[in-house]
PDB file of N, CA and C in Angstrom:
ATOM      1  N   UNK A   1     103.988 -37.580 109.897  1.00  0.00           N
ATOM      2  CA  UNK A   1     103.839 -38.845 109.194  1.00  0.00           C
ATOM      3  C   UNK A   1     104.299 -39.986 110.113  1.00  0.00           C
ATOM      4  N   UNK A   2     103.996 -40.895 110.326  1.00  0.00           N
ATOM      5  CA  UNK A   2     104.049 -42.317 111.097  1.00  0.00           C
ATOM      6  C   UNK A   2     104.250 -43.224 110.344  1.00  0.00           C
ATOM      7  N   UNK A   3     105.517 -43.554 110.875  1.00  0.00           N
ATOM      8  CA  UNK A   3     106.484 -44.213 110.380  1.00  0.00           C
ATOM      9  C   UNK A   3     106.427 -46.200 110.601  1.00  0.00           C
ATOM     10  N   UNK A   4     105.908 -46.672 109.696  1.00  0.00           N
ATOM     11  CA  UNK A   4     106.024 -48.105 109.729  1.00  0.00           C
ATOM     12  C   UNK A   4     106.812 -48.978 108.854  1.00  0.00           C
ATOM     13  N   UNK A   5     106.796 -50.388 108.796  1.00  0.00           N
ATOM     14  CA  UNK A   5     106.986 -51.489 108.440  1.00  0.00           C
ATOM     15  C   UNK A   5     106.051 -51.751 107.473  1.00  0.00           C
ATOM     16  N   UNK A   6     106.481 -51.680 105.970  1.00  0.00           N
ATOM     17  CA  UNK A   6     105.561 -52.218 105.122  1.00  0.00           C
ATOM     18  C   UNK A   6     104.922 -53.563 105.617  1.00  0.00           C
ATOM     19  N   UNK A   7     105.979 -54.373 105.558  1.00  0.00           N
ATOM     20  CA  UNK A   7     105.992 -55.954 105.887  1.00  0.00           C
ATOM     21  C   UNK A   7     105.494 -56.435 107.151  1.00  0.00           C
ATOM     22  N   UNK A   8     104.580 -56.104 108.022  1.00  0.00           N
ATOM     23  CA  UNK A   8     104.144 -56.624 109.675  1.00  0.00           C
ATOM     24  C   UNK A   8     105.363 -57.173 109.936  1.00  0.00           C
ATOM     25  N   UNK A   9     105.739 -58.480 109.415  1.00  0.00           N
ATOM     26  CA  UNK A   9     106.532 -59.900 110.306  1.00  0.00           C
ATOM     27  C   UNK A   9     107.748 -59.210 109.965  1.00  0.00           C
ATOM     28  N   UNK A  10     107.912 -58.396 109.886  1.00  0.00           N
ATOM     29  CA  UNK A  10     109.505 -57.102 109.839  1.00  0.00           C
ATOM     30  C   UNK A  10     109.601 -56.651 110.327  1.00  0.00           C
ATOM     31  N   UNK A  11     108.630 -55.763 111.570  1.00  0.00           N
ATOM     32  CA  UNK A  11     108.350 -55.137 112.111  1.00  0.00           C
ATOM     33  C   UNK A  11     109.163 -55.174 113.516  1.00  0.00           C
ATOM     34  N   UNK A  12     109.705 -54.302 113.881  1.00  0.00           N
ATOM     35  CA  UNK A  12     110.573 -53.979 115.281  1.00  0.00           C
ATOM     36  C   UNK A  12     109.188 -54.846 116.878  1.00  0.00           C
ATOM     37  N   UNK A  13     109.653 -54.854 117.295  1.00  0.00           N
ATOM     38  CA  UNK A  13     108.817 -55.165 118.670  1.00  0.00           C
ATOM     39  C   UNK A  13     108.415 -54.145 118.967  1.00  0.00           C
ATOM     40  N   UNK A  14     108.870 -52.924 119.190  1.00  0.00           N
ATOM     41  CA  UNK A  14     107.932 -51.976 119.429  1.00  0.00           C
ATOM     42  C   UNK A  14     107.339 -50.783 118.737  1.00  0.00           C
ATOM     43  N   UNK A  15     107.326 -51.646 117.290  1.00  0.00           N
ATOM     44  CA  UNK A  15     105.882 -50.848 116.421  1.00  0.00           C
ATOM     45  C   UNK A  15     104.845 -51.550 116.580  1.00  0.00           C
ATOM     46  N   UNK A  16     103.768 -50.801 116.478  1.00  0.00           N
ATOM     47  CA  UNK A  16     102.425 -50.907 116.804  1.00  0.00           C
ATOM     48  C   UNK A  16     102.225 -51.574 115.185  1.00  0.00           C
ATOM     49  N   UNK A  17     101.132 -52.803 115.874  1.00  0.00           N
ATOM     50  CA  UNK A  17      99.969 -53.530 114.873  1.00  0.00           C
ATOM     51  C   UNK A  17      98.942 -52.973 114.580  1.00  0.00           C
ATOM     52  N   UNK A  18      98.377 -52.984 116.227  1.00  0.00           N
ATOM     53  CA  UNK A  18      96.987 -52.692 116.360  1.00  0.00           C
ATOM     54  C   UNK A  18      97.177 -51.020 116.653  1.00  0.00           C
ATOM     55  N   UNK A  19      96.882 -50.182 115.694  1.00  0.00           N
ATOM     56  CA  UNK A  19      97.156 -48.712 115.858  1.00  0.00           C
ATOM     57  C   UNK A  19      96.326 -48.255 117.089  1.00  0.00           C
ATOM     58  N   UNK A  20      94.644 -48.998 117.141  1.00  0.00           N
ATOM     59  CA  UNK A  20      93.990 -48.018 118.248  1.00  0.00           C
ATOM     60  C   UNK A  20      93.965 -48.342 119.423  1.00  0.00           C
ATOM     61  N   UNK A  21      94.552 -49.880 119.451  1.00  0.00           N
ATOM     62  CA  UNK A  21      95.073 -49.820 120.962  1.00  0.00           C
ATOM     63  C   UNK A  21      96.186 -49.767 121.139  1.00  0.00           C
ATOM     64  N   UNK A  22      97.500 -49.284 120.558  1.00  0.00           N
ATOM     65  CA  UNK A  22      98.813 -49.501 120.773  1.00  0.00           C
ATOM     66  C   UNK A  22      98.933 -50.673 121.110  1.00  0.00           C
ATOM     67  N   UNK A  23      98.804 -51.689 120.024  1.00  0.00           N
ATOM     68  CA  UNK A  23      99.702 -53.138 121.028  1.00  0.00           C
ATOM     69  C   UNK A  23     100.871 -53.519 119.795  1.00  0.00           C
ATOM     70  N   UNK A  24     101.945 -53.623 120.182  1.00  0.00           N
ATOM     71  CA  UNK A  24     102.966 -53.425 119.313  1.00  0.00           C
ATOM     72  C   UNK A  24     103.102 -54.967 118.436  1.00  0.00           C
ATOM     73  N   UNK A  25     104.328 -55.167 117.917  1.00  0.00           N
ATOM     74  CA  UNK A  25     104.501 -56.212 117.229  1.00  0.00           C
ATOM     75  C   UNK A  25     104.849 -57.596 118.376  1.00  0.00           C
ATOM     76  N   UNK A  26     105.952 -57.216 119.069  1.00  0.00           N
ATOM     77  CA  UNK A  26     106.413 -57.956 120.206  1.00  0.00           C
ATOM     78  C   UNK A  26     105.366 -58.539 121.485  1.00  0.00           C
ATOM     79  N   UNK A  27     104.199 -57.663 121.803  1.00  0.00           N
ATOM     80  CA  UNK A  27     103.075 -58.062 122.228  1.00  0.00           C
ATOM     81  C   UNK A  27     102.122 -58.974 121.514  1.00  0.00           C
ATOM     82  N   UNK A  28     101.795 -59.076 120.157  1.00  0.00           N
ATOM     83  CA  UNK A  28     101.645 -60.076 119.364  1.00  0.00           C
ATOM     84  C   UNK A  28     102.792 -61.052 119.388  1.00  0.00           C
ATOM     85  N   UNK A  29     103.996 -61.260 119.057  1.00  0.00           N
ATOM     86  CA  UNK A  29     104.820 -62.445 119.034  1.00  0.00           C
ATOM     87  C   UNK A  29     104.654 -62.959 120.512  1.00  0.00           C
ATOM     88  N   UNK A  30     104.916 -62.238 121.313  1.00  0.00           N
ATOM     89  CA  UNK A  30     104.535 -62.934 122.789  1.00  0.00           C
ATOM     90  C   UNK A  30     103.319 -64.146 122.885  1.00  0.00           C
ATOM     91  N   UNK A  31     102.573 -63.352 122.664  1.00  0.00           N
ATOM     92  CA  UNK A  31     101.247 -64.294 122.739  1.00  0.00           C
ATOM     93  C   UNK A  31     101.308 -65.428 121.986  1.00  0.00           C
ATOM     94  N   UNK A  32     101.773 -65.229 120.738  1.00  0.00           N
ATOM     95  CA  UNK A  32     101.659 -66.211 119.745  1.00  0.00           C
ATOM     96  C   UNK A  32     102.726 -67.479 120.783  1.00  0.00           C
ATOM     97  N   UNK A  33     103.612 -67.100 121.439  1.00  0.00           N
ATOM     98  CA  UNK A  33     104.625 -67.469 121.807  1.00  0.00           C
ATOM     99  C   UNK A  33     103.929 -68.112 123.154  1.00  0.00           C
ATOM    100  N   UNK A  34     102.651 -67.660 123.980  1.00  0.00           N
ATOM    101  CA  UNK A  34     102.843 -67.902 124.940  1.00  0.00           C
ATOM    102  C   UNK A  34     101.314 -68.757 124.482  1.00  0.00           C
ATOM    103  N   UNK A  35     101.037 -69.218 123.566  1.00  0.00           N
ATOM    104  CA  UNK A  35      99.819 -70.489 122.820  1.00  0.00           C
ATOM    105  C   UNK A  35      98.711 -69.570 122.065  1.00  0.00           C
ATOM    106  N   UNK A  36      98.568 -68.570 121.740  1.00  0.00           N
ATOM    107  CA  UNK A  36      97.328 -67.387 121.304  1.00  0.00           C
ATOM    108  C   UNK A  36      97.478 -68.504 119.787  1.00  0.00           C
ATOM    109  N   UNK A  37      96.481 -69.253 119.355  1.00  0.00           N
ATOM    110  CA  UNK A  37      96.492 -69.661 117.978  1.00  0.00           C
ATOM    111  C   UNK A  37      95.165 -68.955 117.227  1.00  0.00           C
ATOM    112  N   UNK A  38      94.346 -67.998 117.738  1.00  0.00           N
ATOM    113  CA  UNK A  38      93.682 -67.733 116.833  1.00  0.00           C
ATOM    114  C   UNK A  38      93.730 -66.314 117.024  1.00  0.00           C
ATOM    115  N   UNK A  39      92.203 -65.192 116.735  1.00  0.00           N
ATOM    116  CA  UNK A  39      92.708 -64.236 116.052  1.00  0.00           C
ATOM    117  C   UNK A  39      91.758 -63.500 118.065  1.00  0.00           C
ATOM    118  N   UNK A  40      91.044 -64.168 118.321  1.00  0.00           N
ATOM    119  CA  UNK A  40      90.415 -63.918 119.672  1.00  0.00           C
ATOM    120  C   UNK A  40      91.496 -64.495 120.678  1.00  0.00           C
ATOM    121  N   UNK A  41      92.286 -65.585 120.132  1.00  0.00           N
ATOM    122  CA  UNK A  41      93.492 -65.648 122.077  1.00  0.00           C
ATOM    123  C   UNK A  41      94.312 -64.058 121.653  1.00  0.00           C
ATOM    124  N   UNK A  42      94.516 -63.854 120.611  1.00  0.00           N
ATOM    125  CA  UNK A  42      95.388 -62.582 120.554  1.00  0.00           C
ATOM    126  C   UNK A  42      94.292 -61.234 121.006  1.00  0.00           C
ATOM    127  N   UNK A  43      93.034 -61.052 120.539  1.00  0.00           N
ATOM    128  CA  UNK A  43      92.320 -60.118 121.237  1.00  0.00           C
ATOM    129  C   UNK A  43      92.311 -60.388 122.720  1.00  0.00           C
ATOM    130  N   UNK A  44      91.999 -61.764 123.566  1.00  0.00           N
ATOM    131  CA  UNK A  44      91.921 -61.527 124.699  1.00  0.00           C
ATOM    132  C   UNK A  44      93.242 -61.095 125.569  1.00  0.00           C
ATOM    133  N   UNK A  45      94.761 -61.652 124.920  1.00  0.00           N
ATOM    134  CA  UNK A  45      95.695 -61.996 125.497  1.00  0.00           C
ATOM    135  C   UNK A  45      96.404 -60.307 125.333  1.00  0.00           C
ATOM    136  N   UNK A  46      95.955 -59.433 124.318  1.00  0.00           N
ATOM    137  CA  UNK A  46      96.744 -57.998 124.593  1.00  0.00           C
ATOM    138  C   UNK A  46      96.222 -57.094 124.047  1.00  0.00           C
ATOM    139  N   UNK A  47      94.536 -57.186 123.905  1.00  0.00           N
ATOM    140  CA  UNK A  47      93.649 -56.120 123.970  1.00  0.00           C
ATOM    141  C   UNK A  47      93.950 -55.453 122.610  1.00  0.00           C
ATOM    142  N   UNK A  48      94.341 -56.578 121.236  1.00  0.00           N
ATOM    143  CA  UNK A  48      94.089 -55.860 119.969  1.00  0.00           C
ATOM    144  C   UNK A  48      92.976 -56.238 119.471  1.00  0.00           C
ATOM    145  N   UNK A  49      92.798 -54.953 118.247  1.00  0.00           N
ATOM    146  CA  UNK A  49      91.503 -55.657 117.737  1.00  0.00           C
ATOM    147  C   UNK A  49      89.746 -55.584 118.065  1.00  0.00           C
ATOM    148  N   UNK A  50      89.912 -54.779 119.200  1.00  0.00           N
ATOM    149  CA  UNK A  50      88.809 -54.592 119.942  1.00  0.00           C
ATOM    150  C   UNK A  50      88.229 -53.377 119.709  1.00  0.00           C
ATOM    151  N   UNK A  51      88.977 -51.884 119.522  1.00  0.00           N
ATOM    152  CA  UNK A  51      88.738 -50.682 119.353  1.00  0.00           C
ATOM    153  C   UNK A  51      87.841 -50.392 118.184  1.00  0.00           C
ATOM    154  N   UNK A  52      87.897 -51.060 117.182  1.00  0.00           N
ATOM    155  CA  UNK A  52      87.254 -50.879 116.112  1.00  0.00           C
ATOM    156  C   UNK A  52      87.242 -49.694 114.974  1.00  0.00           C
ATOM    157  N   UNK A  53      88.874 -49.262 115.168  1.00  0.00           N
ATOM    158  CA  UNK A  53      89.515 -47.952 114.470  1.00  0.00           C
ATOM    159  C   UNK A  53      90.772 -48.051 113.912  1.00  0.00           C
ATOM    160  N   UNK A  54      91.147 -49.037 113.149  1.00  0.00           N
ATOM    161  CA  UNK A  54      92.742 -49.157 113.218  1.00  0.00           C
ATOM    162  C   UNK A  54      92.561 -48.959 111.672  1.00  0.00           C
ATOM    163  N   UNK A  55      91.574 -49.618 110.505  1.00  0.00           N
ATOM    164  CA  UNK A  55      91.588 -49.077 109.611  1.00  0.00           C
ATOM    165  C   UNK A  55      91.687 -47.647 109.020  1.00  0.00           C
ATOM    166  N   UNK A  56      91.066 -46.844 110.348  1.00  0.00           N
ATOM    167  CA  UNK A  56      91.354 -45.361 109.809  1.00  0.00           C
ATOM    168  C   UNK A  56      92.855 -45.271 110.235  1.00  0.00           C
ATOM    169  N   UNK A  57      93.263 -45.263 111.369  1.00  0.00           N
ATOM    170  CA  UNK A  57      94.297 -45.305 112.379  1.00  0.00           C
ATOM    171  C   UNK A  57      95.756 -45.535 111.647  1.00  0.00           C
ATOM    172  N   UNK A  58      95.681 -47.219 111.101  1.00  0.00           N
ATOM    173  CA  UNK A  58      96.586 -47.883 110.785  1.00  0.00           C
ATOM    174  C   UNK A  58      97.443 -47.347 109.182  1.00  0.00           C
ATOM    175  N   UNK A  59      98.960 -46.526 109.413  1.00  0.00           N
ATOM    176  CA  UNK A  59      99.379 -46.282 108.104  1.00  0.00           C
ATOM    177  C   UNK A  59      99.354 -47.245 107.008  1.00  0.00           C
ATOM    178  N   UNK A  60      99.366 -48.664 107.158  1.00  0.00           N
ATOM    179  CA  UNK A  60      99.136 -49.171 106.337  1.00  0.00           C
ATOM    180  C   UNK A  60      97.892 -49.617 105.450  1.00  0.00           C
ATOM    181  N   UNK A  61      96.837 -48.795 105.685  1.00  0.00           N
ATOM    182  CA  UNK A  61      95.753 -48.796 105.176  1.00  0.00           C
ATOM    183  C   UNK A  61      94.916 -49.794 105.416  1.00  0.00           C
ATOM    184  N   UNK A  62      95.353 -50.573 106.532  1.00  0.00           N
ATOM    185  CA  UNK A  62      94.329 -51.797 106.573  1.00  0.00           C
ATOM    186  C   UNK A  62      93.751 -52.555 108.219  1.00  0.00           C
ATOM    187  N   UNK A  63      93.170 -52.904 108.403  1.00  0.00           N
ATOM    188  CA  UNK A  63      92.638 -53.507 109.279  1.00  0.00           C
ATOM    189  C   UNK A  63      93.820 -54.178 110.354  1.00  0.00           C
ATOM    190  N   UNK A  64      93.492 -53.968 111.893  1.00  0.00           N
ATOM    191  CA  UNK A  64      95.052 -54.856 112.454  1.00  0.00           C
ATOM    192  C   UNK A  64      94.558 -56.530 112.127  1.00  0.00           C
ATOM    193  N   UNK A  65      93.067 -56.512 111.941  1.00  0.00           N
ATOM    194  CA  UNK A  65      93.273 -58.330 112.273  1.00  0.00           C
ATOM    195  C   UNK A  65      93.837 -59.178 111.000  1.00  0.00           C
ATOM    196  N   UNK A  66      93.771 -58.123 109.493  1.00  0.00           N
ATOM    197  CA  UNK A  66      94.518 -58.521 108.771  1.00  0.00           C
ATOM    198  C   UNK A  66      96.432 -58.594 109.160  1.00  0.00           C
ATOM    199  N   UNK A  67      96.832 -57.882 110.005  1.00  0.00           N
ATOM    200  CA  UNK A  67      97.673 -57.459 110.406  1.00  0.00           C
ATOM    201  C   UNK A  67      98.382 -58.330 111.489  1.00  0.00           C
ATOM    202  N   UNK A  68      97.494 -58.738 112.035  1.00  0.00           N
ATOM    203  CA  UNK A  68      97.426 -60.112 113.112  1.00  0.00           C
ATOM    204  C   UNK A  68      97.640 -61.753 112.946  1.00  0.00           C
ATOM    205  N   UNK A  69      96.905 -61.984 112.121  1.00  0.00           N
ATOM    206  CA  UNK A  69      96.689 -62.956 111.410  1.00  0.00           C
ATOM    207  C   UNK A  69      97.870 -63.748 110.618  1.00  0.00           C
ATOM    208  N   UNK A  70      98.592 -62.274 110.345  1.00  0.00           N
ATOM    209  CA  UNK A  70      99.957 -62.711 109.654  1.00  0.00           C
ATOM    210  C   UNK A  70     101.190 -63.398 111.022  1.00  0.00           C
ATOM    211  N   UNK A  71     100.928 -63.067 111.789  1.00  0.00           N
ATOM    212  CA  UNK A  71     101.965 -63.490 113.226  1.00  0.00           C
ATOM    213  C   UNK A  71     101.535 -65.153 113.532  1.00  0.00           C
ATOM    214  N   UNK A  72      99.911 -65.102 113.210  1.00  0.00           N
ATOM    215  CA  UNK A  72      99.392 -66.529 113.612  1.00  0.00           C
ATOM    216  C   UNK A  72      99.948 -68.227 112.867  1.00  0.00           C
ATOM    217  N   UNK A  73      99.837 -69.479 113.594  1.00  0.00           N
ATOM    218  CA  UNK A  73     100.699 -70.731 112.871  1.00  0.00           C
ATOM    219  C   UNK A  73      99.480 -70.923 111.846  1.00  0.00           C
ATOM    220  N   UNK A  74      98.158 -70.571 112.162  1.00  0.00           N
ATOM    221  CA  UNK A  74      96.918 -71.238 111.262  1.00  0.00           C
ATOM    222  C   UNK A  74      96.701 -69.684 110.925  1.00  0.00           C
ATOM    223  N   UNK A  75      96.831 -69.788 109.272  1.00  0.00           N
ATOM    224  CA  UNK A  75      96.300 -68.490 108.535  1.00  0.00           C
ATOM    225  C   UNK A  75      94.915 -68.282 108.309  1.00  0.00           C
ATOM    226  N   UNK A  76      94.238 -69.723 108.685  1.00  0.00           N
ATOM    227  CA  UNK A  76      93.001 -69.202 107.957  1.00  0.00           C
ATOM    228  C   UNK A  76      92.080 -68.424 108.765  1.00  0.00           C
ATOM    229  N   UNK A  77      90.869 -67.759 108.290  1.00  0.00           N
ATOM    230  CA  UNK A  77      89.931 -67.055 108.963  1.00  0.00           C
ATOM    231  C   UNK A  77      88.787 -66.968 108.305  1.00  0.00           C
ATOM    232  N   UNK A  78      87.633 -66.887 109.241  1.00  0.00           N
ATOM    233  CA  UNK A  78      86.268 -66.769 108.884  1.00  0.00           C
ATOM    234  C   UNK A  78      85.799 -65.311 108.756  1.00  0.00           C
ATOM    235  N   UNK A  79      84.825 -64.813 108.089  1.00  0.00           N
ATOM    236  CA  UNK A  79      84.604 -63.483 108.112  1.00  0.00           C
ATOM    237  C   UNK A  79      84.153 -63.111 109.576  1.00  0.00           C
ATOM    238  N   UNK A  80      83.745 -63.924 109.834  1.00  0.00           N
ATOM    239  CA  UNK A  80      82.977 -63.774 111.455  1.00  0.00           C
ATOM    240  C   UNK A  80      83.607 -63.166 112.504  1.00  0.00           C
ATOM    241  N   UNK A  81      85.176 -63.592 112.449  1.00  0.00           N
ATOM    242  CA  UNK A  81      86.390 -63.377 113.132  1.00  0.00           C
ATOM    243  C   UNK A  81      87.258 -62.063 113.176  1.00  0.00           C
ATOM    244  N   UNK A  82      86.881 -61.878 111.822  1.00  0.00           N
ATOM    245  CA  UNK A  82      87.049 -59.861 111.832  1.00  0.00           C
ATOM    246  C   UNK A  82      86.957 -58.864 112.720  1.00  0.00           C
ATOM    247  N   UNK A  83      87.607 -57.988 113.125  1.00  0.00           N
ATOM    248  CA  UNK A  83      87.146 -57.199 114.103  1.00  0.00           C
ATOM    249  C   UNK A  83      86.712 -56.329 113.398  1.00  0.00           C
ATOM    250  N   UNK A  84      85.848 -55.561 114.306  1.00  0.00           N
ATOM    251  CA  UNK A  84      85.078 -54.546 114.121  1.00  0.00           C
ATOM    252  C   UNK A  84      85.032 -53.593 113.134  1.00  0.00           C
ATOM    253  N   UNK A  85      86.168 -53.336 112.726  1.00  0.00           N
ATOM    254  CA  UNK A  85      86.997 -51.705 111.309  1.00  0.00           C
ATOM    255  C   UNK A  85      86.333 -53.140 110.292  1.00  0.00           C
ATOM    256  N   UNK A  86      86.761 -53.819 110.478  1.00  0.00           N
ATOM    257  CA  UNK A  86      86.810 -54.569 108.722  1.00  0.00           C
ATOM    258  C   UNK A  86      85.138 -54.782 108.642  1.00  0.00           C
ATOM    259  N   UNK A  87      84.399 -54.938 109.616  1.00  0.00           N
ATOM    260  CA  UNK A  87      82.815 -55.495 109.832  1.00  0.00           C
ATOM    261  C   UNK A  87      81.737 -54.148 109.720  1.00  0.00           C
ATOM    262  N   UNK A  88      82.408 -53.498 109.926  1.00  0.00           N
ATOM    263  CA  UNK A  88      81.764 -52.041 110.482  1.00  0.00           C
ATOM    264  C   UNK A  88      80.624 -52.377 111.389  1.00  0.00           C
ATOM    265  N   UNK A  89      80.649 -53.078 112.479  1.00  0.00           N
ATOM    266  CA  UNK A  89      79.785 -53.405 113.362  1.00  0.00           C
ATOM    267  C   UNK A  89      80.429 -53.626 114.783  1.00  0.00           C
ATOM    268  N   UNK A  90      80.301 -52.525 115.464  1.00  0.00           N
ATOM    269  CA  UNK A  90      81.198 -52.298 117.119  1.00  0.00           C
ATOM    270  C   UNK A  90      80.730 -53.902 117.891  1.00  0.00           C
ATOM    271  N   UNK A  91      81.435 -54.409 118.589  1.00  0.00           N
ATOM    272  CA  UNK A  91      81.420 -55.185 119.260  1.00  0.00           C
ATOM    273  C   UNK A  91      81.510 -54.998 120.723  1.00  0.00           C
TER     274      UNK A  91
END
């Protein structure tokens, strides 16, 4: 069993967000930290979000970019912006 953080923004620095690429919590705060304001500076800046498997992957039953999104200063999002698990369409 794999052990998480109900809460993401609770989350240790080195538990994983993005389950199918391993990019942890602290790799997200970084970015956010180092200007990532949307949900693509965080895909380009540490390679989450891209795999298109974290919904199966992820113990918390859900998508990382829902998962992501929560670290970001602007909450909002377009469906467009979804990665791949939530779209079911590989990118």
């Amino acid at each position: 069993m794999k052990q998480y953080t109900e809460n993401v923004l609770e989350a240790s620095d080195n538990e994983f967000v993005c389950w199918c690429a391993q990019v942890s919590a602290g790799a997200i705060r970084a970015a956010v930290s180092n200007g990532a304001k949307t949900l693509d500076d965080v895909r380009t800046m540490t390679g989450a979000c891209i795999k298109g498997d974290c919904k199966n992957n992820n113990p918390r039953g859900r998508c990382c970019s829902v998962e992501i999104i929560k670290f970001l200063p602007q909450k909002d999002i377009v469906p467009s912006a979804r990665c791949s698990c939530c779209t079911n369409k590989h990118e």
